[in-house]
mmCIF file of C-alpha atoms and ligand atoms in Angstrom:
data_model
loop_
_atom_site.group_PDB
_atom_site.id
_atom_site.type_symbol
_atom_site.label_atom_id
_atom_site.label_comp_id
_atom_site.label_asym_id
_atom_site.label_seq_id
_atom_site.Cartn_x
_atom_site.Cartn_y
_atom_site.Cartn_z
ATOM 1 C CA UNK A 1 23.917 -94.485 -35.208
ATOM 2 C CA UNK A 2 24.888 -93.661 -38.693
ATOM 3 C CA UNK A 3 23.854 -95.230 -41.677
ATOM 4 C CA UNK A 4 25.789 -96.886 -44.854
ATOM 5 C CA UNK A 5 25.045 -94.701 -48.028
ATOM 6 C CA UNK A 6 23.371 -98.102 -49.571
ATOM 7 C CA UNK A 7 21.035 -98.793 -47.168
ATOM 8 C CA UNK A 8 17.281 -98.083 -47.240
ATOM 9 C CA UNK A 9 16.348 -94.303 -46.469
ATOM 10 C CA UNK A 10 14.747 -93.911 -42.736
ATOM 11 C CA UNK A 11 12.217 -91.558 -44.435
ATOM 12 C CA UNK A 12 10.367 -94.672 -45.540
ATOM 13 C CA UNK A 13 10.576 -92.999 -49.690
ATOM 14 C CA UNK A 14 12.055 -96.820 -50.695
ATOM 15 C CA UNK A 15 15.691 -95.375 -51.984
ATOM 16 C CA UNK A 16 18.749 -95.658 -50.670
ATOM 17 C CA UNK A 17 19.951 -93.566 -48.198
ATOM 18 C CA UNK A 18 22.276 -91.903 -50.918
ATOM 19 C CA UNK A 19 19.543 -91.145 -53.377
ATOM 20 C CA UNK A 20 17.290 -89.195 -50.807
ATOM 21 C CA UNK A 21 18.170 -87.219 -47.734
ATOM 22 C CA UNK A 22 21.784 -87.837 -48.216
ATOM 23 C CA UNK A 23 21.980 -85.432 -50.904
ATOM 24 C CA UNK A 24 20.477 -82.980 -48.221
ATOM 25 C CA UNK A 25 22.337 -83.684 -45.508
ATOM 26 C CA UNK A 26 25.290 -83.282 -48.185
ATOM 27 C CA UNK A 27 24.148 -80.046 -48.739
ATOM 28 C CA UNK A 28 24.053 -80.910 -52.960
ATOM 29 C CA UNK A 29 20.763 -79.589 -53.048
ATOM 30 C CA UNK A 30 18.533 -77.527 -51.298
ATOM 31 C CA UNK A 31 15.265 -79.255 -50.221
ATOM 32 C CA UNK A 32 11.858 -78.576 -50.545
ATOM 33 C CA UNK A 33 9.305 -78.347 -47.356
ATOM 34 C CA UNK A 34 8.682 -81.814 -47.866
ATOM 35 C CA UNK A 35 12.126 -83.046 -48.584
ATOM 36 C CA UNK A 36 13.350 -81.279 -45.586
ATOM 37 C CA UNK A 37 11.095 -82.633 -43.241
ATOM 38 C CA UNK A 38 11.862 -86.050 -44.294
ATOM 39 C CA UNK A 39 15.801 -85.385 -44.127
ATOM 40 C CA UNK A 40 15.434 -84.060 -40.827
ATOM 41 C CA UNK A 41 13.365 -87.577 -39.446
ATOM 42 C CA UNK A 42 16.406 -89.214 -41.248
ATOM 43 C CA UNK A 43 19.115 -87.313 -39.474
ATOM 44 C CA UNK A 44 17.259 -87.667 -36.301
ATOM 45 C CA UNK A 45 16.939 -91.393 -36.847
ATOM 46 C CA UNK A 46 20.794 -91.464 -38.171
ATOM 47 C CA UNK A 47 22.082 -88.911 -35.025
ATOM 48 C CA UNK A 48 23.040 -86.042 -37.479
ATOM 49 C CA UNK A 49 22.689 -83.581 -35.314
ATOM 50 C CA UNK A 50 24.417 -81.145 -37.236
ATOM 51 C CA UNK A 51 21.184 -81.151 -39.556
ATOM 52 C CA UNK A 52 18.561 -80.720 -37.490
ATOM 53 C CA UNK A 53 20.573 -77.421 -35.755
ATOM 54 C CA UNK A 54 21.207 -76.043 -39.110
ATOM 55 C CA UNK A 55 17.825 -76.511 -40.572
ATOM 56 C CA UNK A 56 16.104 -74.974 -37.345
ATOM 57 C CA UNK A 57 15.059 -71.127 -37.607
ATOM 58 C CA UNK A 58 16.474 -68.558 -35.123
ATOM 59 C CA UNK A 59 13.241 -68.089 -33.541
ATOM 60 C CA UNK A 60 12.374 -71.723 -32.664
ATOM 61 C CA UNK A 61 12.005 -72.030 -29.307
ATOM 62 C CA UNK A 62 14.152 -75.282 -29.134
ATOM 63 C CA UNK A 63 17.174 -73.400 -30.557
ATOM 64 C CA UNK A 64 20.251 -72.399 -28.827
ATOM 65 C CA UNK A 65 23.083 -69.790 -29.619
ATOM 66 C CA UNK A 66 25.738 -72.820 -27.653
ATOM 67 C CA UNK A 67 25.227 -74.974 -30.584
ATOM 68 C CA UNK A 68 27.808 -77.862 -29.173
ATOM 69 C CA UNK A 69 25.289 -78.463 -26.333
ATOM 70 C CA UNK A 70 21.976 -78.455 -28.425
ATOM 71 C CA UNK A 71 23.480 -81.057 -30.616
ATOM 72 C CA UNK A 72 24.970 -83.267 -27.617
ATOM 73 C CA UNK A 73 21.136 -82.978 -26.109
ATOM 74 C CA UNK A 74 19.794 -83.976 -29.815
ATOM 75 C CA UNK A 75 22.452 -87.115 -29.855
ATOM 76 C CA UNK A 76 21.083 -87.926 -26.611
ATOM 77 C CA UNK A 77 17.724 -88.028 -27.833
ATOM 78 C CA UNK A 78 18.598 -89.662 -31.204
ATOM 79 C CA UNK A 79 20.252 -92.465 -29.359
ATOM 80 C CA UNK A 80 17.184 -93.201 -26.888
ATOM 81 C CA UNK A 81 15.074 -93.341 -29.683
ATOM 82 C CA UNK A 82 14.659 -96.007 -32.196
ATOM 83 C CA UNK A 83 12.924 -94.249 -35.300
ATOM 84 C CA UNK A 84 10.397 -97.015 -36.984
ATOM 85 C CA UNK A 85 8.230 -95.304 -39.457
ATOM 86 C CA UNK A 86 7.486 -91.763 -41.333
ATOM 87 C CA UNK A 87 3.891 -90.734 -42.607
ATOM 88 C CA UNK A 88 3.438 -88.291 -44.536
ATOM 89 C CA UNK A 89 -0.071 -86.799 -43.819
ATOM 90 C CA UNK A 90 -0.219 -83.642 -46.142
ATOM 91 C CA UNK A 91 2.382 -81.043 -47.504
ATOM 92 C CA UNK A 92 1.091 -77.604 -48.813
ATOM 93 C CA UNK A 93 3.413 -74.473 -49.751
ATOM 94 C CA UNK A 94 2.444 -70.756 -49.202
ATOM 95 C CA UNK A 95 4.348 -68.655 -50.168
ATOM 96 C CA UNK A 96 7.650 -68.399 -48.148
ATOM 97 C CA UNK A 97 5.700 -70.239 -45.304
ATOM 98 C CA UNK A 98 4.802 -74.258 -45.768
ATOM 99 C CA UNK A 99 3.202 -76.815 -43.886
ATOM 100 C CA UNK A 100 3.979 -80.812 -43.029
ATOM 101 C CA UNK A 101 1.900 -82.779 -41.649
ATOM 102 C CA UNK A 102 2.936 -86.249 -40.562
ATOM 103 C CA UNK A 103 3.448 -88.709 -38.448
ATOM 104 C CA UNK A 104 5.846 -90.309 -36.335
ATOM 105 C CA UNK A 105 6.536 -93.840 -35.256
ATOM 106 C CA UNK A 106 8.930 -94.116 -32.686
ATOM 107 C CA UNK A 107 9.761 -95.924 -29.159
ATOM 108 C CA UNK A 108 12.261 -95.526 -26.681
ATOM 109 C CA UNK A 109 12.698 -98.688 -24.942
ATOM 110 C CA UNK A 110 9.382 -100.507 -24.651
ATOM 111 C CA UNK A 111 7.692 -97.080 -24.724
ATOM 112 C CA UNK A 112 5.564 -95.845 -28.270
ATOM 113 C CA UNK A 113 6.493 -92.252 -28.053
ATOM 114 C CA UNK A 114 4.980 -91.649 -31.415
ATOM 115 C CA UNK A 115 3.112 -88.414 -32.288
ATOM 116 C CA UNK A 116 1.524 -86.757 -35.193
ATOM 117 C CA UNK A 117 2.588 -82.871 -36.149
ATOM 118 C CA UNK A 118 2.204 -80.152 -38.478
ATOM 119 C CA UNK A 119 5.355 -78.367 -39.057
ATOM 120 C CA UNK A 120 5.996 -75.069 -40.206
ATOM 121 C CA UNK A 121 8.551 -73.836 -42.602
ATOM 122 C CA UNK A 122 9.899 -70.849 -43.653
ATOM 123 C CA UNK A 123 11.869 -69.816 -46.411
ATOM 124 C CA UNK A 124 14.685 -67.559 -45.971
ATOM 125 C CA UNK A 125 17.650 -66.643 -48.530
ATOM 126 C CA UNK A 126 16.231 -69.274 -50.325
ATOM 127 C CA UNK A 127 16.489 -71.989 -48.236
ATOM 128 C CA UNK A 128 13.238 -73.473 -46.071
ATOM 129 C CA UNK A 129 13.764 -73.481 -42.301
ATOM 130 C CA UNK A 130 11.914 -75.655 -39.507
ATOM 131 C CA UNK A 131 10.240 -72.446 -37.762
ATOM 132 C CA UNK A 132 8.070 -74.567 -35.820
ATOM 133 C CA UNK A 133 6.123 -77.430 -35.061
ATOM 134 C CA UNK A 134 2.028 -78.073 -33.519
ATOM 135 C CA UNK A 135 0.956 -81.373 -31.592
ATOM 136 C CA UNK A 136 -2.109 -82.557 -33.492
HETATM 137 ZN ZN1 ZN B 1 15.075 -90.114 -47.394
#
């Protein structure tokens, strides 16, 4: 887990690691819809759980008010995981609300566990939340 700030960026964009979702996961700038679905593949494929709790809305069903133990379940599942590949299917912006559709390359152990979704985002205070997510 973890990632040196030279290496490639999981997100598959070609740039280092601290030229893309770094500066996200940073918090130097606030991403788009797109950006922050490709920061949050990267933190799940780096084990920054911090991210992904912070970026999740309130009313997601996968969040929890005992933030220690979401993020020690989302380690858990970051370190089972080995994260190969990000497609980007189609990004649109409403609005406050946004959509990302992508998908997922991923195995744990000799199992593909990868899916295709379209996300949902939300923008609150400024700032674009994961609100939810729809198996396609
Ligand atoms: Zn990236």
């Amino acid at each position: 887990m973890g990632i040196s700030a030279n290496s490639f960026c999981p997100c598959g964009s070609g740039q280092k690691y601290k030229r893309c979702c770094k500066q996200y996961h940073d918090q130097s700038f606030q991403p788009t819809p797109l950006a922050l679905m490709k920061s949050r593949y990267t933190a799940y494929a780096i084990g920054n759980a911090g991210y992904i709790v912070e970026t999740t809305h309130s009313e997601n069903r996968e969040f929890k008010q005992n933030k220690e133990l979401w993020k020690a379940e989302i380690e858990t599942f970051c370190w089972a995981t080995t994260f190969h590949k990000l497609e980007i299917l189609k990004s649109e912006i409403i609005h406050s609300e946004a959509f990302v559709t992508f998908r997922a390359i991923m195995s744990q152990g000799e199992k593909d566990i990868s899916f295709t979704e379209k996300s949902r985002f939300l923008q609150e205070n400024d700032r674009w939340l994961y609100r939810s997510g729809e198996f396609l």
